[in-house]
Short mmCIF file of C-alpha atoms and ligand atoms in Angstrom, two decimals:
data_model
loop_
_atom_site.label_atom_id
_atom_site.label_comp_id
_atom_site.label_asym_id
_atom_site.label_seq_id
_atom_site.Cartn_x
_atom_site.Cartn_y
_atom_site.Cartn_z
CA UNK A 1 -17.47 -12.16 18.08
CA UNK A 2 -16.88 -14.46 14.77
CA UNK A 3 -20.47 -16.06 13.67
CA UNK A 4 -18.97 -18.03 10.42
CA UNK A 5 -21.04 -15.40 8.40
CA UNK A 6 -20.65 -12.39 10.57
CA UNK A 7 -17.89 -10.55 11.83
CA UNK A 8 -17.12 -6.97 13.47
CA UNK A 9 -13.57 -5.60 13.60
CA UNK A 10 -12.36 -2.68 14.97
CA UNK A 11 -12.21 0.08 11.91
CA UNK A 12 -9.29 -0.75 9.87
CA UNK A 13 -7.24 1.72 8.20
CA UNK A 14 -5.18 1.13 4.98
CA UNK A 15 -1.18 1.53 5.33
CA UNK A 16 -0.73 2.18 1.77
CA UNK A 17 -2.79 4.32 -0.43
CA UNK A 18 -2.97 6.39 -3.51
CA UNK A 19 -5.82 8.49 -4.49
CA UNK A 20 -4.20 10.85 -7.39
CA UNK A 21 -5.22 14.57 -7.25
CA UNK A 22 -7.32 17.25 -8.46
CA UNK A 23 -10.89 16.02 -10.07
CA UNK A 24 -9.71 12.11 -9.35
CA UNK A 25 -10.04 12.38 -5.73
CA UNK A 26 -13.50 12.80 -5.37
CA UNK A 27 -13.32 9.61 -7.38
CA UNK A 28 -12.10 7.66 -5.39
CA UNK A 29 -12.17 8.90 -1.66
CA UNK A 30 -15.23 7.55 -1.29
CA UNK A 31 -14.42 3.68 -1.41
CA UNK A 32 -11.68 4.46 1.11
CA UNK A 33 -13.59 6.54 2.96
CA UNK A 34 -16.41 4.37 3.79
CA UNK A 35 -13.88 1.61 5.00
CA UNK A 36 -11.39 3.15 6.63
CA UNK A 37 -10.58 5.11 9.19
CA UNK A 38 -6.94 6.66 8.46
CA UNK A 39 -5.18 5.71 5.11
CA UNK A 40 -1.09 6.26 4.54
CA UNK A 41 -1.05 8.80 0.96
CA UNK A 42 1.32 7.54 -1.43
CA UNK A 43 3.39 10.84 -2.39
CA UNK A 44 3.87 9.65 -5.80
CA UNK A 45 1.78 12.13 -7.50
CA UNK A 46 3.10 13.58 -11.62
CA UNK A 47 4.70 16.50 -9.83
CA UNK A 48 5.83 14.52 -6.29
CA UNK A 49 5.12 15.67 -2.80
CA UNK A 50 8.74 16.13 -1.92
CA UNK A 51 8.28 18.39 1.09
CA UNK A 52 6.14 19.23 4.43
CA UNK A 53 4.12 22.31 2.68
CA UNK A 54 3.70 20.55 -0.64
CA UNK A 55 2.01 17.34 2.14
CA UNK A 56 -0.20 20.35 3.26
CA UNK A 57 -1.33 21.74 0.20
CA UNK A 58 -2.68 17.80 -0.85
CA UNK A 59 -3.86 16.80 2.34
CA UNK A 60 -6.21 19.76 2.03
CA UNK A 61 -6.67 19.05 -1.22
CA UNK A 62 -7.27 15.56 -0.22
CA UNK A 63 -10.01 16.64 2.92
CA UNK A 64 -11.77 19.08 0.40
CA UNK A 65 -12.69 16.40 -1.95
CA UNK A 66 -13.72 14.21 0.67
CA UNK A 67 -17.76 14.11 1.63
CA UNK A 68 -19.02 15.94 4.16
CA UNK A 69 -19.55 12.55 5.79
CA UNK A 70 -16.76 11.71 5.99
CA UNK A 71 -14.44 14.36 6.75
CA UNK A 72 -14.35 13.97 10.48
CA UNK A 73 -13.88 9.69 10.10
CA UNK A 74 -11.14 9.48 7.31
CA UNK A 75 -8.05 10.92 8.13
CA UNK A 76 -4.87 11.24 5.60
CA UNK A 77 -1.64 10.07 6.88
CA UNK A 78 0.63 12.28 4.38
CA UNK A 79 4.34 10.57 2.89
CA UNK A 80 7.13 12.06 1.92
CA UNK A 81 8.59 11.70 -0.74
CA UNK A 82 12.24 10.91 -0.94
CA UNK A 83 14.97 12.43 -3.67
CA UNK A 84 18.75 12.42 -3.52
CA UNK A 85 18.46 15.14 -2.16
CA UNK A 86 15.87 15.76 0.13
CA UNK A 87 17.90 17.47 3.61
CA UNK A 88 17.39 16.43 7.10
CA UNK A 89 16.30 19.98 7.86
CA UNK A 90 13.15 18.73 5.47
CA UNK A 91 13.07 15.59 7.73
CA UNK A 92 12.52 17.43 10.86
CA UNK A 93 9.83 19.86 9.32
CA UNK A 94 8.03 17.20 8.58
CA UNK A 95 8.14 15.37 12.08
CA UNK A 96 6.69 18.21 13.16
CA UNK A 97 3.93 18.97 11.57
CA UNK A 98 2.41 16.45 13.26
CA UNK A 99 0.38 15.48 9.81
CA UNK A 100 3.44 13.38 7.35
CA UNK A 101 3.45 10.06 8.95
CA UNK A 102 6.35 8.55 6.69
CA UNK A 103 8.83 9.03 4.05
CA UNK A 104 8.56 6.85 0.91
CA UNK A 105 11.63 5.83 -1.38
CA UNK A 106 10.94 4.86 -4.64
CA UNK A 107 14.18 3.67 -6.21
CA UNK A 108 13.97 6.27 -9.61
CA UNK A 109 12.84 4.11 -12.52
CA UNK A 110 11.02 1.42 -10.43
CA UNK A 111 7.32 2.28 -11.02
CA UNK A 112 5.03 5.02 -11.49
CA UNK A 113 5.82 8.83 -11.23
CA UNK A 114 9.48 7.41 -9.78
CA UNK A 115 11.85 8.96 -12.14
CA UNK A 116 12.51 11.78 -9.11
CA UNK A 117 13.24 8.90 -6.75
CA UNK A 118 16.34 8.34 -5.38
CA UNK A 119 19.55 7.09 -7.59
CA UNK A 120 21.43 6.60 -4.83
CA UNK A 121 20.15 5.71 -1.64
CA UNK A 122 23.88 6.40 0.57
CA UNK A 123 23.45 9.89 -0.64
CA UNK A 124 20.34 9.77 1.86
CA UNK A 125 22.50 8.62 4.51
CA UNK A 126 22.31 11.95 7.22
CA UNK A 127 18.67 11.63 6.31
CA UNK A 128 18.27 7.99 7.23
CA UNK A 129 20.09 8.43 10.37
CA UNK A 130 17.47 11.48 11.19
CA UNK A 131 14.74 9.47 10.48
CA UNK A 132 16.03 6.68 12.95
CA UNK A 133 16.28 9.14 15.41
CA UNK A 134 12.98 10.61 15.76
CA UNK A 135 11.20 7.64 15.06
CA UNK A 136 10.22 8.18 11.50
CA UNK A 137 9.25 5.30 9.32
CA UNK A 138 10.74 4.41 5.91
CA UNK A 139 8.35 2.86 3.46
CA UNK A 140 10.25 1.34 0.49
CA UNK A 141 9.55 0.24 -2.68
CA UNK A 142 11.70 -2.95 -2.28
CA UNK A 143 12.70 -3.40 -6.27
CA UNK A 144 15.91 -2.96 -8.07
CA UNK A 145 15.87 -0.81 -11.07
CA UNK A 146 18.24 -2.61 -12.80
CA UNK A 147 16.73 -3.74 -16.61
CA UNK A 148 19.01 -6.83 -16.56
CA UNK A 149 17.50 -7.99 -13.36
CA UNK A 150 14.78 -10.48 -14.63
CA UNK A 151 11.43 -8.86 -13.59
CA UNK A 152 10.09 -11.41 -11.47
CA UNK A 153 13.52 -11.34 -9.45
CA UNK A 154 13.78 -7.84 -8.97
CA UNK A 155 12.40 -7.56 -5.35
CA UNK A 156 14.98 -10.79 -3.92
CA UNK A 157 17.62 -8.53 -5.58
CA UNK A 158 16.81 -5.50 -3.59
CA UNK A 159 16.60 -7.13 -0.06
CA UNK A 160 20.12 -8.74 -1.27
CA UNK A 161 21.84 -5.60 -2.43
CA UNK A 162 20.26 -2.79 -0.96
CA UNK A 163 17.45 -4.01 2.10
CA UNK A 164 19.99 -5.78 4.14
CA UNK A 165 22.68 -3.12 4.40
CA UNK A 166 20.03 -0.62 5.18
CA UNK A 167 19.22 -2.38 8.03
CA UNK A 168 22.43 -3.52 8.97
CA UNK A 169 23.38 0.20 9.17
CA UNK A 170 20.34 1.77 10.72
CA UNK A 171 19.27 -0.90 13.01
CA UNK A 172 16.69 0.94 15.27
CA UNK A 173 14.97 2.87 11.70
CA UNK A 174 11.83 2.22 11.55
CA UNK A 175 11.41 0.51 8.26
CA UNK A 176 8.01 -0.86 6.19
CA UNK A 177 8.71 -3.25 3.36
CA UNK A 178 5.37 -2.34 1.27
CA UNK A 179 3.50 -4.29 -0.81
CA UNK A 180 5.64 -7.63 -0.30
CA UNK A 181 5.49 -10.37 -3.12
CA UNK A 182 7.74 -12.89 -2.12
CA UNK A 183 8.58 -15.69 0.15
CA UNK A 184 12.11 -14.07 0.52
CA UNK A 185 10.66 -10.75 1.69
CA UNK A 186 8.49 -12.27 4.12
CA UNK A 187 11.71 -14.33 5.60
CA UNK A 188 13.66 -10.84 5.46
CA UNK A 189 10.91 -8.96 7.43
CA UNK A 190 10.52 -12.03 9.86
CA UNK A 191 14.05 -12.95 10.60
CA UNK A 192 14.58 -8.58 11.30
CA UNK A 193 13.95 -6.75 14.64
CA UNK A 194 10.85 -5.28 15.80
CA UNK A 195 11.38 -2.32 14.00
CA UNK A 196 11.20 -3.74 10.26
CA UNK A 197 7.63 -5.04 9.07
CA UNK A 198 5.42 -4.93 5.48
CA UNK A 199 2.37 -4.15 3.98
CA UNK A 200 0.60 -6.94 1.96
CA UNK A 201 -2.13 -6.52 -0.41
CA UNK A 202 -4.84 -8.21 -1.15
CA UNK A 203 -4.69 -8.67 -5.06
CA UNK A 204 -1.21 -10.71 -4.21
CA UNK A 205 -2.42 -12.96 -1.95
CA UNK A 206 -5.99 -13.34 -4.32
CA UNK A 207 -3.51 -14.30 -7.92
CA UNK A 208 -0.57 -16.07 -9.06
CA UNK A 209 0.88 -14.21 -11.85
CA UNK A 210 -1.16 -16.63 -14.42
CA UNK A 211 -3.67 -14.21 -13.72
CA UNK A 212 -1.49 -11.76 -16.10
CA UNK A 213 -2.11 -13.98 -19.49
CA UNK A 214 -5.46 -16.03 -18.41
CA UNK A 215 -6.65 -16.71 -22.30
CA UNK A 216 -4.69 -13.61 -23.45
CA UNK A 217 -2.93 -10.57 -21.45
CA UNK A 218 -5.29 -8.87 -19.23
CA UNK A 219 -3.72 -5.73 -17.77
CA UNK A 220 -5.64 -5.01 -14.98
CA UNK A 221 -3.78 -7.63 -12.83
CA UNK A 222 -0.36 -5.61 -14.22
CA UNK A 223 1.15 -3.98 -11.10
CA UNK A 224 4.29 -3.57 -9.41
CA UNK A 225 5.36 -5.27 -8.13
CA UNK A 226 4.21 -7.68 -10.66
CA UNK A 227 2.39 -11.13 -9.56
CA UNK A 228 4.10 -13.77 -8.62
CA UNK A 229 4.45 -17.19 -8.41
CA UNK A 230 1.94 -19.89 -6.69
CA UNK A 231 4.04 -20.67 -4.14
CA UNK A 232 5.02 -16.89 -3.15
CA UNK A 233 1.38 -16.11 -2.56
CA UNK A 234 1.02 -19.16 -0.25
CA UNK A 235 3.67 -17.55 1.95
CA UNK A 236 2.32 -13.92 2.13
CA UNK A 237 -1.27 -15.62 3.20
CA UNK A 238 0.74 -17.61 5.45
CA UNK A 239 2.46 -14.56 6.77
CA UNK A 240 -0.69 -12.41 6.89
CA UNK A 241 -2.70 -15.05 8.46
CA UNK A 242 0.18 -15.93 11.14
CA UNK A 243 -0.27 -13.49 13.93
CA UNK A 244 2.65 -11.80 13.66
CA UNK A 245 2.59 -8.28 14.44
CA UNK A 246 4.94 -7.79 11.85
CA UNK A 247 2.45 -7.55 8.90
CA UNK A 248 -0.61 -5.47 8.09
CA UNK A 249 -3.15 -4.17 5.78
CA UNK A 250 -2.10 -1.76 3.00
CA UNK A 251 -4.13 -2.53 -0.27
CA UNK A 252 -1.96 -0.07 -2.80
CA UNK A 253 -5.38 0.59 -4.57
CA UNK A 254 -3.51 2.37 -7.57
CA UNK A 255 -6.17 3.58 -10.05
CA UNK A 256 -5.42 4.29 -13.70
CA UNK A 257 -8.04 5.01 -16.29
CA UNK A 258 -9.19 2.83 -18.35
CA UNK A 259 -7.40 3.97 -21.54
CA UNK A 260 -3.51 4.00 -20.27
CA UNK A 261 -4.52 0.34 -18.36
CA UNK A 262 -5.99 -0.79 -22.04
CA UNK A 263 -3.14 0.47 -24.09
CA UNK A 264 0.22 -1.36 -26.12
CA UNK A 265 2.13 0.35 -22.95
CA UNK A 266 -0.39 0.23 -19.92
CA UNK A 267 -0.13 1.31 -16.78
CA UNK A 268 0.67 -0.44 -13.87
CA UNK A 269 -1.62 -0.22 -10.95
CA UNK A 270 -4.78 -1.92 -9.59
CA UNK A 271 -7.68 -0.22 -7.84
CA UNK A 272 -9.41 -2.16 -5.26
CA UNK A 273 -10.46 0.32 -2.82
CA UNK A 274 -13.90 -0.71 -3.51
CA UNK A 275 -13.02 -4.17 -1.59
CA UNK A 276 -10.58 -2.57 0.45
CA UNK A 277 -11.36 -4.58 3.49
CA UNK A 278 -13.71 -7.53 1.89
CA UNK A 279 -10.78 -9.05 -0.06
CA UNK A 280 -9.18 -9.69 2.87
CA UNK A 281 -12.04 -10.69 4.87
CA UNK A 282 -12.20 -13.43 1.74
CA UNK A 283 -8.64 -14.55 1.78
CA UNK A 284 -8.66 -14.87 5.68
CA UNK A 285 -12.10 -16.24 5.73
CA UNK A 286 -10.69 -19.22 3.28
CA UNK A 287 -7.58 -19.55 5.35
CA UNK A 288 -9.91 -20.49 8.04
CA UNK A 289 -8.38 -17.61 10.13
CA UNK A 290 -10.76 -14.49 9.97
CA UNK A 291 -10.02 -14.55 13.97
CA UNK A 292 -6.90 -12.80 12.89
CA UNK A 293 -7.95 -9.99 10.57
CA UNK A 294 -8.77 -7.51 13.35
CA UNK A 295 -5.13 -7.71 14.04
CA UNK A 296 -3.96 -7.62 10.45
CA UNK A 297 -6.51 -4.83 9.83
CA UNK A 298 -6.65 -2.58 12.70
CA UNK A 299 -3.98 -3.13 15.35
CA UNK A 300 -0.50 -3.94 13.89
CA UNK A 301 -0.53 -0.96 11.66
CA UNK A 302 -1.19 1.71 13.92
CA UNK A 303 0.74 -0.16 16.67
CA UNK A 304 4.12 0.04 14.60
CA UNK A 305 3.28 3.86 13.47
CA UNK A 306 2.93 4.53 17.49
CA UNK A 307 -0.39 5.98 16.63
CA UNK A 308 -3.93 5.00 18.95
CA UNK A 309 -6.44 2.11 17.26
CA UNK A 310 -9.23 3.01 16.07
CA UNK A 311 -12.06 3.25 18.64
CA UNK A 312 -15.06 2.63 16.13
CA UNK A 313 -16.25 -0.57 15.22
CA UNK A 314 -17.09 -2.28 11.44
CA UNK A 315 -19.27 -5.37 10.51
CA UNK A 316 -18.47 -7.50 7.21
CA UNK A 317 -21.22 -10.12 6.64
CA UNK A 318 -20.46 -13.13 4.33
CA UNK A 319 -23.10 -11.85 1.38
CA UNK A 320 -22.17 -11.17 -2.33
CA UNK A 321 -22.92 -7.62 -3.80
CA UNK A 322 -21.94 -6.94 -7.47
CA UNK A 323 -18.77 -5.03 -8.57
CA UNK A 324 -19.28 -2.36 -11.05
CA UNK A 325 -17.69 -2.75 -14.84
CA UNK A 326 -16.45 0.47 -14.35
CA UNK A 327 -16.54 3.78 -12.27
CA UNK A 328 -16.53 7.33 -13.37
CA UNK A 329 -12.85 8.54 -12.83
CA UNK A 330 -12.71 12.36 -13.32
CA UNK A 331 -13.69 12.26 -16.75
CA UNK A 332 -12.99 9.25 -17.70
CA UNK A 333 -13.48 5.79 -16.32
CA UNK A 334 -11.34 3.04 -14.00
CA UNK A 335 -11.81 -0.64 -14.43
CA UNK A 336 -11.96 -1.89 -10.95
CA UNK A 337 -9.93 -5.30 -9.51
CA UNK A 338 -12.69 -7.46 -10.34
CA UNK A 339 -14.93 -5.69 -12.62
CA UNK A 340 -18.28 -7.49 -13.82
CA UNK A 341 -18.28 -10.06 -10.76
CA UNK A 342 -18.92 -10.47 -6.83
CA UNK A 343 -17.36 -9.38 -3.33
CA UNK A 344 -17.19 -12.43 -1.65
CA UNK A 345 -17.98 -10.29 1.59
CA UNK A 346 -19.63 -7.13 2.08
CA UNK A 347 -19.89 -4.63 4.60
CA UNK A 348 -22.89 -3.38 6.57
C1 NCD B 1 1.46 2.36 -8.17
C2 NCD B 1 0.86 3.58 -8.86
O1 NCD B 1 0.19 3.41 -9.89
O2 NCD B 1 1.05 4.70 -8.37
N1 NCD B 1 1.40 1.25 -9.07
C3 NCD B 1 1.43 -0.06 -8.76
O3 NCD B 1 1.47 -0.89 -9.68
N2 NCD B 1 1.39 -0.46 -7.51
C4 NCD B 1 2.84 2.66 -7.69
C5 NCD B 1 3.41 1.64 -6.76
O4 NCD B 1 2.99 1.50 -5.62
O5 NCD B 1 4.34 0.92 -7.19
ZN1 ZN B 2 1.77 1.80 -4.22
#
């Protein structure tokens, strides 16, 4: 299957996802779209999709905006999102609807549109223990809120003071440590039962955070949770590149426009649903290991979610195409993850 320059995967799908609402979507659907198969909505819109019938209302939304091409292939597995309190009542609506795949807790403060997250996470408790009943997973936003909490430690801090005891006290909830950053987290999610695994993106396995003040501050590598060090993004290639079922594709595109990224506060967020699957065919082609994306891609993530694989195959071919300096974003424009230069890989 693997000529060095050549390979065809299964259709991946991308386990964490935001595509914004209203004239934004049509934006961005598109790069997703053409990539991927299913994606897992981030719920973290300016007015938050706290319950089953708001998840409706966007995922039509969400399937109106999308080409007519595409609105039979790409298929929008709809989040939750969590509040103090959110009632288990809400929990099983959700379940079965067949069509909200997870709930997401953002801890309030911790990154964008979070400030209805949840304060206090045993105040979730009967909610949690519904969840671990029927199966439902937990995505979390593994950082502490906490301002006095050095930035770059705030993600060890939550698996110390919060991660552990959650799954200490719900041991069979399904639980999905997104976006990992750290060699700690990927030694939490390792060392934990079947039933706890992450999401790793591509832009934190591509920079260090050096990348964040490279000849002067550059925030389109700002995200949270921020970059971080060298040797942390050796061990989530290591991890990602491994085998283990435990880890999988979600590339937390997260697009801003171009004026609150460019601003004395910017936004953080970085949109690289335009290489959704080509970074990683990069980073796993230089790890020598692009025998393992198809599992990283397309089979652990649906395998943990107890949802089919995909049944329709994609080719990525080692050949450079150019990447935009920008894209129209509703009205405005997005500065892409590497804007002005090459994919590494492309797809056919
Ligand atoms: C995300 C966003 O902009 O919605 N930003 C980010 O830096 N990743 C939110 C998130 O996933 O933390
Ligand atoms: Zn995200």
């Amino acid at each position: 299957m693997t000529a060095s320059n050549k390979i065809t995967i299964t259709t991946p799908d991308d386990w964490h996802l935001h595509v914004r609402d209203q004239e934004f979507l049509s934006s961005v659907l598109p790069d997703s779209a053409k990539r991927f198969a299913r994606a897992i909505i981030m719920p973290n819109l300016t007015d938050p999709v706290t319950t089953t019938d708001r998840a409706e209302e966007y995922r039509n939304r969400i399937i109106d905006a999308l080409p007519n091409e595409y609105k039979l292939t790409f298929e929008p597995l709809m989040t939750l999102y969590l509040t103090n309190r959110t009632n288990a009542s809400e929990i099983k609506k959700a379940i079965n609807s067949g069509f909200v795949h997870a709930v997401k807790w953002y801890p309030a403060g911790a990154t964008t549109n979070s400030s209805q997250g949840v304060s206090d996470i045993v105040a979730c408790y009967e909610v949690l223990e519904t969840m671990q009943e029927e199966g439902m997973p937990l995505l979390v936003h593994g950082e502490v809120t906490d301002p006095n909490v050095d930035i770059f430690d705030r993600e060890k801090v939550f698996i110390d003071q919060f991660l552990t005891n959650i799954i200490k006290n719900f041991p069979k909830l399904k639980v999905v440590f997104e976006h990992i950053t750290t060699e700690h987290a990927v030694t939490l999610v390792e060392s934990a039962s079947s039933n706890v695994a992450a999401t790793i993106t591509a832009h934190h396995m591509l920079l260090n955070r050096n990348a964040l003040f490279k000849g002067g501050i550059r925030p389109h590598h700002y995200c949270l949770p921020v970059l971080k060090r060298e040797e942390h993004r050796k061990a989530l290639i290591k991890a990602a590149t491994s085998g283990s079922q435990k880890f999988f594709l979600g590339t937390d595109s997260a697009p801003h426009t171009k004026n609150t990224k460019e601003n004395a506060c910017g936004c953080a967020g970085i949109y690289t649903a335009h290489g959704g699957i080509e970074f990683y065919a990069e980073i796993f082609d230089k790890a020598d290991a692009l025998n393992k994306l198809e599992a990283f891609a397309s089979f652990n993530g649906p395998d943990f979610y107890g949802l089919p694989r995909n049944k329709s195959k994609i080719t990525l071919t080692r050949k450079q195409t150019d990447i935009a300096d920008t894209f129209p974003f509703g009205d405005e424009v997005c500065v892409p993850f590497r804007a002005g230069e090459k994919l590494a890989w492309s797809i056919d």
